[in-house]
């Protein structure tokens, strides 16, 4: 075998894990669709609007946390993309029977948009702790992605849609911190049991030589 052939073979062996991580199997798509349905189902109990900004308390943020913590960044993001696409297409799958267009035109637009970066951050942080899911780290990941990231998006949305000042928009989130913290704990406990029973749902990620790489068997 020539030197050029050897170099090409070595390059393929390095690139192949990355391609595998970015690809989606039928199983991946099925899992994403199931969790998109779960997020939608968690909107069925409805919503309770509190505070002067009228931001609703819903269970769908719990669905976002569960999706990122169980499926990881790739499948979790796909699940939320499916959910948001269906909502924007007009299906009343958001809490209170709203659709995505209604949400985007309301003061809560930022919270809806925040589902996407929120699930990605949760999934990414979870992937870095795998292959063993640790509850405390899982709670932290859920709080960062499912609370901090979504709240930042929601705050920006309130400033734009409700014409609130920065501090008024931040204060509007205060009603929900305790409840969302409980959701973060619940999601971590559930994810821990799921990963114990079905290992391998999330491909572990590591940073090596300044690059994020997927660990493969």
C-alpha positions as a printed Julia matrix, in Angstrom:
217×3 Matrix{Float64}:
   0.0    0.0    0.0
   1.37   3.43  -0.96
   2.02   6.24   1.5
  -0.82   8.3    0.03
  -3.22   5.37   0.49
  -2.15   5.02   4.11
  -2.72   8.73   4.74
  -6.18   8.53   3.17
  -7.08   5.51   5.31
  -5.9    7.28   8.46
  -7.88  10.39   7.54
 -11.01   8.32   6.98
 -10.64   6.62  10.35
 -10.5   10.04  12.04
 -13.39  11.59  10.12
 -15.73   8.61  10.28
 -16.73   9.0   13.99
 -17.67  12.65  13.33
 -19.78  11.66  10.35
 -21.46   8.94  12.39
 -22.27  11.44  15.14
 -23.82  13.91  12.69
 -25.85  11.27  10.84
 -29.36  10.29  11.86
 -30.73   6.76  11.81
 -34.39   5.75  11.65
 -34.15   4.98  15.36
 -32.82   8.49  16.06
 -35.67  10.11  14.14
 -38.22   7.87  15.86
 -36.91   8.79  19.31
 -36.97  12.48  18.4
 -40.56  12.2   17.18
 -41.61  10.47  20.41
 -40.12  13.25  22.52
 -41.66  15.92  20.31
 -45.0   14.27  21.1
 -44.08  14.21  24.8
 -43.42  17.96  24.83
 -46.76  18.52  23.11
 -48.55  16.21  25.56
 -47.13  18.14  28.51
 -49.0   21.2   27.21
 -52.37  19.47  27.55
 -52.88  20.31  31.25
 -53.07  23.96  30.16
 -51.4   26.98  31.68
 -51.63  29.41  34.56
 -50.71  33.0   33.76
 -49.14  34.91  36.63
 -47.55  38.3   37.07
 -48.2   41.52  35.21
 -46.47  40.22  32.06
 -48.85  37.28  31.81
 -46.11  34.66  31.4
 -47.7   31.21  31.75
 -46.65  28.37  34.04
 -46.54  25.2   31.92
 -45.09  21.7   32.0
 -43.52  22.0   28.55
 -40.22  23.27  29.93
 -40.05  19.97  31.82
 -40.44  18.25  28.45
 -37.55  20.26  27.03
 -35.36  19.31  30.0
 -36.26  15.63  29.68
 -35.6   15.7   25.94
 -32.12  17.18  26.27
 -31.18  15.04  29.27
 -32.31  11.76  27.69
 -31.63  12.24  23.96
 -28.61  14.56  24.0
 -27.81  17.51  21.69
 -28.44  15.89  18.3
 -31.68  13.97  18.8
 -32.91  16.38  21.45
 -32.54  19.36  19.13
 -34.29  17.45  16.36
 -37.2   16.67  18.71
 -37.67  20.35  19.58
 -37.33  21.34  15.91
 -40.13  18.9   15.06
 -42.27  20.23  17.91
 -41.69  23.88  16.97
 -42.27  23.23  13.25
 -45.62  21.58  13.99
 -46.57  24.46  16.29
 -45.6   27.11  13.71
 -47.51  25.14  11.07
 -50.64  25.86  13.11
 -51.16  22.86  15.37
 -52.45  23.95  18.81
 -49.83  21.99  20.72
 -48.52  24.74  22.97
 -49.92  25.14  26.46
 -53.38  26.68  26.51
 -54.14  25.34  23.02
 -51.96  27.97  21.32
 -49.99  27.45  18.14
 -46.53  28.7   17.3
 -47.66  31.77  15.38
 -49.76  32.88  18.33
 -46.81  32.35  20.67
 -44.42  34.28  18.41
 -46.75  37.28  18.36
 -47.24  37.27  22.16
 -45.06  38.52  25.04
 -43.97  34.9   25.61
 -42.32  34.61  22.18
 -38.85  34.49  23.68
 -39.66  31.53  25.9
 -40.95  29.57  22.9
 -37.86  30.42  20.84
 -35.68  29.57  23.86
 -36.77  25.93  23.75
 -34.32  25.31  20.9
 -31.06  26.66  22.37
 -32.19  25.39  25.77
 -32.49  21.76  24.7
 -29.21  21.95  22.78
 -27.31  23.26  25.8
 -28.84  20.61  28.09
 -28.03  17.88  25.6
 -24.49  19.1   25.04
 -23.68  19.36  28.74
 -25.21  15.94  29.33
 -23.16  14.41  26.51
 -19.96  15.69  28.12
 -20.76  13.83  31.36
 -21.65  10.56  29.66
 -21.35   7.56  29.54
 -22.35   7.7   33.23
 -25.2   10.04  34.05
 -24.71  11.84  37.36
 -27.78  13.36  38.96
 -26.16  16.46  40.46
 -24.41  17.35  37.21
 -27.65  16.59  35.4
 -29.52  19.07  37.6
 -26.9   21.72  36.85
 -27.18  21.04  33.11
 -30.98  21.3   33.28
 -30.77  24.56  35.22
 -28.32  26.09  32.75
 -30.16  25.07  29.59
 -33.74  24.74  30.8
 -33.8   27.78  33.08
 -30.95  30.21  32.39
 -30.92  29.95  28.59
 -34.71  29.94  28.25
 -35.04  32.82  30.73
 -32.52  34.89  28.77
 -34.51  34.35  25.57
 -37.76  34.99  27.43
 -36.43  38.21  28.95
 -35.42  39.52  25.53
 -38.86  38.59  24.22
 -40.6   40.45  27.06
 -38.51  43.54  26.39
 -39.46  43.46  22.69
 -43.08  42.26  22.82
 -44.24  43.69  26.16
 -42.09  46.83  26.03
 -40.67  46.1   29.48
 -37.41  47.44  30.82
 -34.6   44.96  31.39
 -35.14  44.84  35.14
 -38.92  44.55  34.81
 -38.49  41.66  32.36
 -36.02  39.91  34.69
 -38.39  40.43  37.63
 -41.22  38.82  35.65
 -39.23  35.57  35.66
 -39.06  35.51  39.45
 -42.45  33.81  39.7
 -41.15  30.69  37.99
 -37.69  30.03  39.43
 -38.77  27.68  42.22
 -41.05  25.64  39.96
 -38.48  25.35  37.2
 -35.82  24.31  39.72
 -38.12  21.46  40.78
 -38.57  20.5   37.12
 -34.78  20.4   36.73
 -34.51  17.95  39.62
 -37.37  15.77  38.33
 -35.86  15.67  34.83
 -32.46  14.64  36.21
 -33.98  11.87  38.35
 -35.97  10.51  35.42
 -33.0   10.76  33.05
 -30.8    8.89  35.52
 -33.2    5.95  35.57
 -33.62   5.97  31.79
 -29.87   5.95  31.13
 -29.42   3.19  33.69
 -32.01   1.02  31.94
 -31.11   1.99  28.35
 -27.42   2.92  28.16
 -26.04   4.34  24.94
 -28.85   6.79  24.16
 -26.35   9.65  24.09
 -22.95   9.5   22.38
 -20.35  10.82  24.87
 -18.48  13.95  23.83
 -15.02  15.15  24.84
 -12.77  18.1   24.0
  -9.45  16.96  22.55
  -6.83  19.22  21.01
  -9.31  22.09  20.98
 -11.96  20.06  19.14
 -15.17  18.4   20.28
 -15.01  14.71  19.42
 -17.5   11.88  19.83
 -16.37   8.8   21.72
 -17.25   5.66  19.83
 -16.82   2.02  20.67
